[in-house]
mmCIF file of C-alpha atoms and ligand atoms in Angstrom:
data_model
loop_
_atom_site.group_PDB
_atom_site.id
_atom_site.type_symbol
_atom_site.label_atom_id
_atom_site.label_comp_id
_atom_site.label_asym_id
_atom_site.label_seq_id
_atom_site.Cartn_x
_atom_site.Cartn_y
_atom_site.Cartn_z
ATOM 1 C CA MET K 22 11.171 54.827 -8.984
ATOM 2 C CA THR K 23 12.822 57.983 -10.268
ATOM 3 C CA THR K 24 13.950 56.183 -13.404
ATOM 4 C CA TRP K 25 10.368 55.172 -14.174
ATOM 5 C CA LEU K 26 9.122 58.714 -13.679
ATOM 6 C CA ARG K 27 11.618 59.993 -16.195
ATOM 7 C CA HIS K 28 10.313 57.511 -18.769
ATOM 8 C CA PRO K 29 6.533 57.829 -19.258
ATOM 9 C CA PHE K 30 6.586 54.955 -21.747
ATOM 10 C CA ASN K 31 7.605 52.608 -18.934
ATOM 11 C CA ILE K 32 4.793 53.850 -16.720
ATOM 12 C CA GLY K 33 2.340 52.915 -19.444
ATOM 13 C CA LYS K 34 3.876 49.429 -19.630
ATOM 14 C CA LEU K 35 3.692 49.160 -15.900
ATOM 15 C CA LEU K 36 -0.003 50.061 -15.920
ATOM 16 C CA ILE K 37 -0.777 47.445 -18.558
ATOM 17 C CA PHE K 38 1.177 44.897 -16.595
ATOM 18 C CA GLY K 39 -0.751 45.842 -13.468
ATOM 19 C CA VAL K 40 -4.115 45.412 -15.166
ATOM 20 C CA LEU K 41 -3.041 42.055 -16.586
ATOM 21 C CA LEU K 42 -1.865 40.967 -13.161
ATOM 22 C CA LEU K 43 -5.240 41.887 -11.632
ATOM 23 C CA LEU K 44 -7.100 39.977 -14.355
ATOM 24 C CA THR K 45 -4.918 36.884 -13.940
ATOM 25 C CA THR K 46 -5.277 36.933 -10.177
ATOM 26 C CA ALA K 47 -9.054 37.248 -10.475
ATOM 27 C CA ALA K 48 -9.194 34.357 -12.942
ATOM 28 C CA SER K 49 -7.073 32.034 -10.825
ATOM 29 C CA ALA K 50 -9.046 32.980 -7.709
ATOM 30 C CA ALA K 51 -12.215 31.908 -9.495
ATOM 31 C CA ALA K 52 -10.630 28.623 -10.575
ATOM 32 C CA ALA K 53 -8.928 27.851 -7.263
ATOM 33 C CA GLU K 54 -10.484 25.149 -5.144
ATOM 34 C CA GLU K 55 -11.510 25.760 -1.585
ATOM 35 C CA PRO K 56 -8.715 24.491 0.672
ATOM 36 C CA VAL K 57 -10.479 21.253 1.580
ATOM 37 C CA LEU K 58 -9.779 17.581 0.886
ATOM 38 C CA ASN K 59 -12.167 14.745 1.716
ATOM 39 C CA ILE K 60 -10.397 11.460 2.277
ATOM 40 C CA TYR K 61 -12.168 8.111 2.425
ATOM 41 C CA THR K 62 -9.696 5.739 4.015
ATOM 42 C CA ALA K 63 -9.633 2.095 4.995
ATOM 43 C CA ARG K 64 -6.251 2.517 6.649
ATOM 44 C CA HIS K 65 -6.374 3.095 10.354
ATOM 45 C CA TYR K 66 -2.783 3.647 11.330
ATOM 46 C CA GLN K 67 -1.862 6.397 13.738
ATOM 47 C CA SER K 68 1.119 7.311 11.582
ATOM 48 C CA ASP K 69 -1.260 8.371 8.812
ATOM 49 C CA ASP K 70 -2.549 11.158 11.087
ATOM 50 C CA GLU K 71 0.920 12.686 11.117
ATOM 51 C CA ILE K 72 1.140 12.537 7.342
ATOM 52 C CA TYR K 73 -2.248 14.286 7.020
ATOM 53 C CA ALA K 74 -1.222 16.950 9.528
ATOM 54 C CA ALA K 75 2.031 17.587 7.651
ATOM 55 C CA PHE K 76 0.055 18.010 4.409
ATOM 56 C CA THR K 77 -2.238 20.572 6.033
ATOM 57 C CA ARG K 78 0.746 22.427 7.515
ATOM 58 C CA GLU K 79 2.403 22.630 4.127
ATOM 59 C CA THR K 80 -0.631 23.494 1.991
ATOM 60 C CA GLY K 81 -3.266 24.962 4.300
ATOM 61 C CA ILE K 82 -5.690 22.380 2.896
ATOM 62 C CA VAL K 83 -7.955 21.034 5.627
ATOM 63 C CA ILE K 84 -8.543 17.286 5.568
ATOM 64 C CA ASN K 85 -11.894 15.706 6.393
ATOM 65 C CA ARG K 86 -11.685 12.006 6.900
ATOM 66 C CA ILE K 87 -14.160 9.175 6.670
ATOM 67 C CA GLU K 88 -12.915 5.790 7.882
ATOM 68 C CA ASP K 89 -14.533 2.459 7.147
ATOM 69 C CA LYS K 90 -13.783 -0.949 5.666
ATOM 70 C CA GLU K 91 -12.752 -0.706 1.994
ATOM 71 C CA ASP K 92 -15.794 -2.495 0.581
ATOM 72 C CA ALA K 93 -18.134 -0.227 2.558
ATOM 73 C CA LEU K 94 -16.254 2.848 1.316
ATOM 74 C CA ILE K 95 -16.386 1.685 -2.304
ATOM 75 C CA GLU K 96 -20.124 1.065 -1.936
ATOM 76 C CA ARG K 97 -20.615 4.446 -0.318
ATOM 77 C CA ILE K 98 -18.805 6.336 -3.073
ATOM 78 C CA ARG K 99 -20.881 4.447 -5.637
ATOM 79 C CA ASN K 100 -24.142 5.254 -3.884
ATOM 80 C CA GLU K 101 -23.237 8.912 -3.427
ATOM 81 C CA GLY K 102 -22.767 9.131 -7.187
ATOM 82 C CA GLU K 103 -22.072 12.547 -8.668
ATOM 83 C CA ASN K 104 -22.758 14.213 -5.321
ATOM 84 C CA SER K 105 -20.042 12.245 -3.546
ATOM 85 C CA PRO K 106 -17.784 14.499 -1.473
ATOM 86 C CA ALA K 107 -15.001 11.891 -1.749
ATOM 87 C CA ASP K 108 -11.766 13.265 -3.186
ATOM 88 C CA ILE K 109 -9.365 10.462 -2.276
ATOM 89 C CA PHE K 110 -9.748 6.742 -1.644
ATOM 90 C CA ILE K 111 -7.015 5.022 0.389
ATOM 91 C CA THR K 112 -6.623 1.365 1.231
ATOM 92 C CA ALA K 113 -4.099 -1.395 1.770
ATOM 93 C CA ASP K 114 -3.524 -4.061 -0.862
ATOM 94 C CA ALA K 115 -3.397 -3.688 -4.631
ATOM 95 C CA GLY K 116 -6.195 -6.247 -4.859
ATOM 96 C CA ARG K 117 -8.546 -3.824 -3.116
ATOM 97 C CA LEU K 118 -7.371 -0.832 -5.160
ATOM 98 C CA TRP K 119 -8.093 -2.891 -8.234
ATOM 99 C CA ARG K 120 -11.597 -3.620 -6.865
ATOM 100 C CA ALA K 121 -12.139 0.126 -6.445
ATOM 101 C CA GLU K 122 -10.967 0.796 -9.995
ATOM 102 C CA ASP K 123 -13.155 -2.055 -11.244
ATOM 103 C CA ALA K 124 -16.154 -0.600 -9.390
ATOM 104 C CA GLY K 125 -15.658 2.653 -11.310
ATOM 105 C CA ILE K 126 -15.104 4.878 -8.280
ATOM 106 C CA LEU K 127 -11.681 6.185 -9.337
ATOM 107 C CA ARG K 128 -10.476 8.493 -12.074
ATOM 108 C CA PRO K 129 -7.084 8.333 -13.796
ATOM 109 C CA VAL K 130 -4.361 10.781 -12.802
ATOM 110 C CA ASP K 131 -1.532 11.862 -15.070
ATOM 111 C CA SER K 132 1.203 13.317 -12.898
ATOM 112 C CA ALA K 133 4.788 13.443 -14.111
ATOM 113 C CA LEU K 134 5.928 13.612 -10.510
ATOM 114 C CA LEU K 135 4.026 10.461 -9.491
ATOM 115 C CA ASN K 136 5.068 8.596 -12.626
ATOM 116 C CA ASP K 137 8.646 9.511 -11.865
ATOM 117 C CA ARG K 138 8.681 8.751 -8.113
ATOM 118 C CA VAL K 139 6.439 5.683 -7.793
ATOM 119 C CA PRO K 140 8.017 2.590 -9.396
ATOM 120 C CA VAL K 141 6.070 1.317 -12.380
ATOM 121 C CA SER K 142 5.335 -2.080 -10.758
ATOM 122 C CA LEU K 143 3.700 -0.363 -7.759
ATOM 123 C CA ARG K 144 1.125 1.760 -9.555
ATOM 124 C CA ASP K 145 -1.731 1.293 -11.983
ATOM 125 C CA PRO K 146 -0.517 1.547 -15.589
ATOM 126 C CA GLN K 147 -3.416 3.942 -16.357
ATOM 127 C CA GLY K 148 -2.947 6.050 -13.222
ATOM 128 C CA TYR K 149 -6.115 5.000 -11.383
ATOM 129 C CA TRP K 150 -4.095 4.332 -8.210
ATOM 130 C CA PHE K 151 -0.563 4.634 -6.863
ATOM 131 C CA GLY K 152 1.311 2.689 -4.194
ATOM 132 C CA PHE K 153 2.780 4.804 -1.397
ATOM 133 C CA SER K 154 4.132 2.153 0.926
ATOM 134 C CA MET K 155 5.254 -1.384 0.334
ATOM 135 C CA ARG K 156 5.071 -4.547 2.419
ATOM 136 C CA ALA K 157 6.471 -7.986 1.701
ATOM 137 C CA ARG K 158 4.457 -11.163 2.338
ATOM 138 C CA VAL K 159 7.114 -13.499 3.662
ATOM 139 C CA ILE K 160 7.592 -16.855 5.376
ATOM 140 C CA PHE K 161 8.210 -17.028 9.111
ATOM 141 C CA TYR K 162 9.869 -20.069 10.653
ATOM 142 C CA SER K 163 10.465 -21.517 14.066
ATOM 143 C CA LYS K 164 14.132 -21.005 14.899
ATOM 144 C CA ALA K 165 13.937 -24.061 17.169
ATOM 145 C CA GLU K 166 12.395 -26.436 14.608
ATOM 146 C CA VAL K 167 13.381 -25.376 11.118
ATOM 147 C CA GLU K 168 16.927 -25.345 9.782
ATOM 148 C CA PRO K 169 17.874 -22.142 7.997
ATOM 149 C CA GLY K 170 17.790 -22.859 4.271
ATOM 150 C CA ALA K 171 15.217 -25.690 4.574
ATOM 151 C CA VAL K 172 12.614 -23.393 3.035
ATOM 152 C CA THR K 173 13.547 -20.823 0.414
ATOM 153 C CA SER K 174 10.379 -20.330 -1.647
ATOM 154 C CA TYR K 175 6.586 -20.153 -1.455
ATOM 155 C CA GLU K 176 6.646 -23.368 -3.508
ATOM 156 C CA ASP K 177 8.532 -25.140 -0.667
ATOM 157 C CA LEU K 178 5.514 -24.649 1.612
ATOM 158 C CA ALA K 179 3.591 -27.127 -0.558
ATOM 159 C CA ASP K 180 6.182 -29.894 -0.007
ATOM 160 C CA PRO K 181 4.528 -32.851 1.794
ATOM 161 C CA LYS K 182 7.429 -32.896 4.258
ATOM 162 C CA TRP K 183 5.773 -29.927 5.991
ATOM 163 C CA LYS K 184 2.486 -31.763 6.545
ATOM 164 C CA GLY K 185 0.750 -30.414 9.654
ATOM 165 C CA LYS K 186 3.391 -27.707 10.098
ATOM 166 C CA VAL K 187 2.077 -24.629 8.278
ATOM 167 C CA CYS K 188 -0.099 -21.819 9.654
ATOM 168 C CA VAL K 189 -1.838 -19.285 7.440
ATOM 169 C CA ARG K 190 -4.940 -17.115 7.582
ATOM 170 C CA SER K 191 -8.071 -17.487 5.477
ATOM 171 C CA GLY K 192 -7.943 -17.895 1.711
ATOM 172 C CA SER K 193 -10.553 -15.183 1.280
ATOM 173 C CA ASN K 194 -8.294 -12.634 2.951
ATOM 174 C CA VAL K 195 -7.125 -10.203 0.286
ATOM 175 C CA TYR K 196 -3.428 -10.617 1.223
ATOM 176 C CA ASN K 197 -3.652 -14.308 0.373
ATOM 177 C CA LEU K 198 -5.740 -13.651 -2.735
ATOM 178 C CA SER K 199 -3.011 -11.293 -3.936
ATOM 179 C CA LEU K 200 -0.260 -13.805 -3.124
ATOM 180 C CA LEU K 201 -2.030 -16.514 -5.117
ATOM 181 C CA GLY K 202 -2.779 -13.956 -7.831
ATOM 182 C CA SER K 203 0.969 -13.418 -8.195
ATOM 183 C CA ILE K 204 1.574 -17.172 -8.447
ATOM 184 C CA ILE K 205 -1.137 -17.447 -11.118
ATOM 185 C CA GLU K 206 0.591 -14.620 -12.986
ATOM 186 C CA GLU K 207 3.986 -16.308 -12.690
ATOM 187 C CA SER K 208 3.112 -19.975 -13.216
ATOM 188 C CA GLY K 209 -0.443 -20.213 -14.537
ATOM 189 C CA GLU K 210 -3.647 -21.394 -12.870
ATOM 190 C CA GLU K 211 -2.877 -25.094 -12.943
ATOM 191 C CA THR K 212 0.439 -24.777 -11.113
ATOM 192 C CA ALA K 213 -1.107 -22.233 -8.751
ATOM 193 C CA GLU K 214 -3.874 -24.658 -7.845
ATOM 194 C CA LYS K 215 -1.381 -27.445 -7.167
ATOM 195 C CA TRP K 216 0.497 -25.082 -4.888
ATOM 196 C CA ALA K 217 -2.643 -24.028 -2.997
ATOM 197 C CA GLN K 218 -3.660 -27.672 -2.686
ATOM 198 C CA GLY K 219 -0.228 -28.570 -1.332
ATOM 199 C CA VAL K 220 -0.223 -25.787 1.259
ATOM 200 C CA ALA K 221 -3.835 -26.531 2.254
ATOM 201 C CA SER K 222 -2.863 -30.157 2.959
ATOM 202 C CA ASN K 223 0.102 -29.018 5.071
ATOM 203 C CA LEU K 224 -1.906 -26.815 7.428
ATOM 204 C CA ALA K 225 -1.428 -27.345 11.145
ATOM 205 C CA ARG K 226 -4.934 -26.009 11.831
ATOM 206 C CA GLU K 227 -7.921 -24.513 10.074
ATOM 207 C CA PRO K 228 -7.104 -21.003 8.824
ATOM 208 C CA GLN K 229 -7.926 -18.552 11.595
ATOM 209 C CA GLY K 230 -6.908 -15.138 12.935
ATOM 210 C CA GLY K 231 -4.835 -12.415 11.352
ATOM 211 C CA ASP K 232 -1.186 -12.301 10.327
ATOM 212 C CA THR K 233 0.125 -11.664 13.843
ATOM 213 C CA ASP K 234 -1.715 -14.765 15.065
ATOM 214 C CA GLN K 235 0.191 -16.902 12.556
ATOM 215 C CA ILE K 236 3.543 -15.562 13.797
ATOM 216 C CA LYS K 237 2.493 -16.149 17.405
ATOM 217 C CA ALA K 238 1.414 -19.702 16.540
ATOM 218 C CA VAL K 239 4.929 -20.400 15.249
ATOM 219 C CA ALA K 240 6.447 -19.088 18.472
ATOM 220 C CA ALA K 241 3.994 -21.183 20.498
ATOM 221 C CA GLY K 242 5.008 -24.360 18.643
ATOM 222 C CA GLU K 243 1.601 -24.846 17.035
ATOM 223 C CA CYS K 244 3.232 -24.741 13.646
ATOM 224 C CA GLN K 245 6.752 -24.380 12.267
ATOM 225 C CA LEU K 246 6.095 -22.183 9.265
ATOM 226 C CA ALA K 247 3.707 -19.338 8.552
ATOM 227 C CA ILE K 248 2.916 -16.717 5.930
ATOM 228 C CA ALA K 249 2.502 -13.100 7.054
ATOM 229 C CA ASN K 250 3.363 -9.525 6.147
ATOM 230 C CA THR K 251 6.632 -8.015 7.296
ATOM 231 C CA TYR K 252 5.228 -5.075 9.299
ATOM 232 C CA TYR K 253 3.394 -7.357 11.735
ATOM 233 C CA TYR K 254 6.694 -8.949 12.696
ATOM 234 C CA VAL K 255 8.470 -5.596 13.019
ATOM 235 C CA ARG K 256 5.614 -4.429 15.244
ATOM 236 C CA LEU K 257 6.332 -7.391 17.548
ATOM 237 C CA LEU K 258 10.062 -6.621 17.498
ATOM 238 C CA LYS K 259 9.332 -3.057 18.615
ATOM 239 C CA SER K 260 6.572 -3.861 21.076
ATOM 240 C CA ASP K 261 6.579 -2.450 24.613
ATOM 241 C CA ASP K 262 5.298 -5.852 25.722
ATOM 242 C CA ALA K 263 8.141 -8.269 26.525
ATOM 243 C CA ALA K 264 5.917 -11.218 25.546
ATOM 244 C CA ASP K 265 5.644 -9.828 21.994
ATOM 245 C CA ARG K 266 9.389 -9.366 21.758
ATOM 246 C CA ALA K 267 9.852 -12.950 22.988
ATOM 247 C CA VAL K 268 7.591 -14.115 20.142
ATOM 248 C CA ALA K 269 9.719 -12.271 17.585
ATOM 249 C CA GLU K 270 12.872 -13.700 19.154
ATOM 250 C CA LYS K 271 11.693 -17.290 18.500
ATOM 251 C CA VAL K 272 10.709 -16.657 14.917
ATOM 252 C CA GLY K 273 12.928 -16.055 11.894
ATOM 253 C CA VAL K 274 12.158 -14.382 8.573
ATOM 254 C CA ILE K 275 12.620 -15.894 5.122
ATOM 255 C CA PHE K 276 12.363 -13.675 2.060
ATOM 256 C CA PRO K 277 11.095 -16.262 -0.440
ATOM 257 C CA ASN K 278 12.184 -16.825 -4.031
ATOM 258 C CA GLN K 279 15.412 -14.824 -3.874
ATOM 259 C CA ALA K 280 16.921 -17.208 -6.449
ATOM 260 C CA ASP K 281 14.167 -16.626 -8.978
ATOM 261 C CA ARG K 282 11.270 -14.144 -9.298
ATOM 262 C CA GLY K 283 11.715 -12.449 -5.928
ATOM 263 C CA THR K 284 9.515 -11.984 -2.870
ATOM 264 C CA HIS K 285 5.833 -11.121 -3.221
ATOM 265 C CA VAL K 286 5.244 -7.477 -2.319
ATOM 266 C CA ASN K 287 2.092 -5.449 -1.981
ATOM 267 C CA ILE K 288 1.203 -1.827 -1.386
ATOM 268 C CA SER K 289 -0.957 0.590 0.467
ATOM 269 C CA GLY K 290 -2.149 3.071 -2.066
ATOM 270 C CA ALA K 291 -4.564 5.754 -3.092
ATOM 271 C CA GLY K 292 -6.443 7.146 -6.044
ATOM 272 C CA VAL K 293 -8.600 10.159 -6.866
ATOM 273 C CA ALA K 294 -12.355 9.584 -6.583
ATOM 274 C CA ILE K 295 -14.364 9.640 -9.798
ATOM 275 C CA HIS K 296 -16.451 12.723 -8.858
ATOM 276 C CA ALA K 297 -13.852 14.408 -6.638
ATOM 277 C CA PRO K 298 -15.018 17.974 -5.929
ATOM 278 C CA HIS K 299 -11.397 19.001 -5.234
ATOM 279 C CA PRO K 300 -9.358 17.186 -7.885
ATOM 280 C CA GLU K 301 -6.405 19.603 -7.781
ATOM 281 C CA ASN K 302 -6.082 19.267 -4.014
ATOM 282 C CA ALA K 303 -6.394 15.516 -4.457
ATOM 283 C CA ILE K 304 -3.487 15.300 -6.896
ATOM 284 C CA ARG K 305 -1.464 17.601 -4.675
ATOM 285 C CA PHE K 306 -2.133 15.175 -1.821
ATOM 286 C CA LEU K 307 -1.038 12.146 -3.852
ATOM 287 C CA GLU K 308 2.121 13.991 -4.811
ATOM 288 C CA PHE K 309 2.692 14.827 -1.172
ATOM 289 C CA LEU K 310 2.433 11.126 -0.273
ATOM 290 C CA ALA K 311 5.337 10.511 -2.645
ATOM 291 C CA SER K 312 7.471 13.210 -0.983
ATOM 292 C CA ASP K 313 10.541 12.220 1.014
ATOM 293 C CA GLU K 314 8.845 13.437 4.178
ATOM 294 C CA ALA K 315 5.680 11.333 3.812
ATOM 295 C CA GLN K 316 7.678 8.349 2.573
ATOM 296 C CA ARG K 317 9.795 8.515 5.704
ATOM 297 C CA ASP K 318 6.672 8.651 7.886
ATOM 298 C CA PHE K 319 5.279 5.521 6.230
ATOM 299 C CA ALA K 320 8.539 3.660 6.759
ATOM 300 C CA ILE K 321 8.925 4.712 10.366
ATOM 301 C CA GLY K 322 5.313 4.908 11.476
ATOM 302 C CA ASN K 323 3.868 1.649 10.181
ATOM 303 C CA ASN K 324 7.104 -0.243 9.533
ATOM 304 C CA GLU K 325 6.390 -0.474 5.833
ATOM 305 C CA TYR K 326 8.942 0.044 3.084
ATOM 306 C CA PRO K 327 8.965 3.375 1.275
ATOM 307 C CA VAL K 328 8.249 3.097 -2.456
ATOM 308 C CA VAL K 329 10.652 5.942 -3.209
ATOM 309 C CA ASP K 330 14.334 5.272 -2.692
ATOM 310 C CA ILE K 331 15.035 7.385 0.395
ATOM 311 C CA THR K 332 17.127 7.049 3.500
ATOM 312 C CA PHE K 333 15.126 6.407 6.634
ATOM 313 C CA ASP K 334 15.658 5.427 10.215
ATOM 314 C CA ASN K 335 13.992 2.186 11.312
ATOM 315 C CA PRO K 336 16.619 -0.210 12.709
ATOM 316 C CA GLU K 337 14.123 -3.001 13.462
ATOM 317 C CA LEU K 338 12.731 -2.957 9.924
ATOM 318 C CA LYS K 339 16.232 -2.784 8.493
ATOM 319 C CA SER K 340 17.290 -5.743 10.660
ATOM 320 C CA LEU K 341 15.216 -7.950 8.338
ATOM 321 C CA GLY K 342 17.754 -7.224 5.613
ATOM 322 C CA GLU K 343 17.546 -6.313 1.969
ATOM 323 C CA PHE K 344 15.686 -8.468 -0.505
ATOM 324 C CA LYS K 345 14.836 -8.863 -4.152
ATOM 325 C CA LYS K 346 11.186 -8.129 -4.866
ATOM 326 C CA ASP K 347 8.963 -9.700 -7.501
ATOM 327 C CA PRO K 348 8.876 -7.057 -10.264
ATOM 328 C CA VAL K 349 5.410 -8.051 -11.523
ATOM 329 C CA ASN K 350 2.880 -5.188 -11.590
ATOM 330 C CA VAL K 351 0.821 -5.402 -8.403
ATOM 331 C CA GLY K 352 -2.307 -4.689 -10.480
ATOM 332 C CA THR K 353 -2.142 -8.257 -11.796
ATOM 333 C CA TYR K 354 -3.163 -9.482 -8.328
ATOM 334 C CA GLY K 355 -6.541 -7.857 -8.847
ATOM 335 C CA GLU K 356 -6.944 -9.226 -12.334
ATOM 336 C CA ASN K 357 -6.335 -12.731 -10.973
ATOM 337 C CA GLN K 358 -8.405 -12.265 -7.816
ATOM 338 C CA ALA K 359 -11.525 -14.153 -8.941
ATOM 339 C CA ALA K 360 -9.424 -17.060 -10.206
ATOM 340 C CA ALA K 361 -7.494 -17.104 -6.923
ATOM 341 C CA GLN K 362 -10.671 -17.201 -4.849
ATOM 342 C CA ALA K 363 -12.040 -20.046 -6.990
ATOM 343 C CA ILE K 364 -8.829 -22.020 -6.422
ATOM 344 C CA TYR K 365 -8.876 -21.511 -2.639
ATOM 345 C CA ASP K 366 -12.528 -22.617 -2.606
ATOM 346 C CA ARG K 367 -11.760 -25.721 -4.664
ATOM 347 C CA VAL K 368 -8.810 -26.827 -2.518
ATOM 348 C CA GLY K 369 -10.620 -26.122 0.751
ATOM 349 C CA TRP K 370 -8.292 -23.315 1.977
ATOM 350 C CA LYS K 371 -11.146 -21.660 3.794
HETATM 351 FE FE1 LIG Q 424 -2.414 -5.535 7.472
#
């Protein structure tokens, strides 16, 4: 202080600096968004609550949440138009994120942090959406009936030797549309249709139920092979119900196509809504989802794989082992979705 007093020139500088500081603060206060974020989400996992709470703790931004099925949310954002309070849209499956992008309810985001942390195959090339957790769609087999190594690829499921032995859910389910979309991308529509035809003729029963039901049907001896996402199996492994754990005990996991393109993976992801009233908060939220902390919560809470390479503690998930994933951009599943649905319809995979 005394030094400044002895040098009037510095006091003048200090005053100018002070005025500038006041002006800057006033300007940024005017530009700053209210600390609110409106999330429209089709995910309904408890673990997401913890991630939202952690975001609010860190940023002071209060989250309002609207939950519904993805198609209803997309429709709602469209109908709300420019007045939509939606800042963020969240859903599982790249095929659905692509639908949202296609419906024009998202805006592109250019974030160096997101581009750096989220692998290029797990986000939209134009930044309309980003994957924040990853799941693999794998083959489950009856340990009692199927020899290890008898099935190593999705293509094997179409082999006539498995006639009457395969369980899978509906062809109009987005997980299966995305799987077929990836096969179309890899091998073309003709080969993809032959595959779908082959699997459809190997079904043990009409497609019914969700992924967990297919795993349970294998354990019950209704079929020997099934297609389902990894986290459903891990959920059974970790269940408090001994009957669930017994199901998991009878069923083994095959990561398909390890010798060639790798296992089909998908994402849960999010994008910023087209008319987001709080776009800065929205990007901050997306960046938070890519943080080590949120990535760990995804991996532990819903038994999904983090998209960022982090260490995490989930022994049951890790017990499935490491695998090579198909490096194709998950956005291609959406681009091939209509073709995939047409194929399932043609081959009678209902
Ligand atoms: Fe699911």
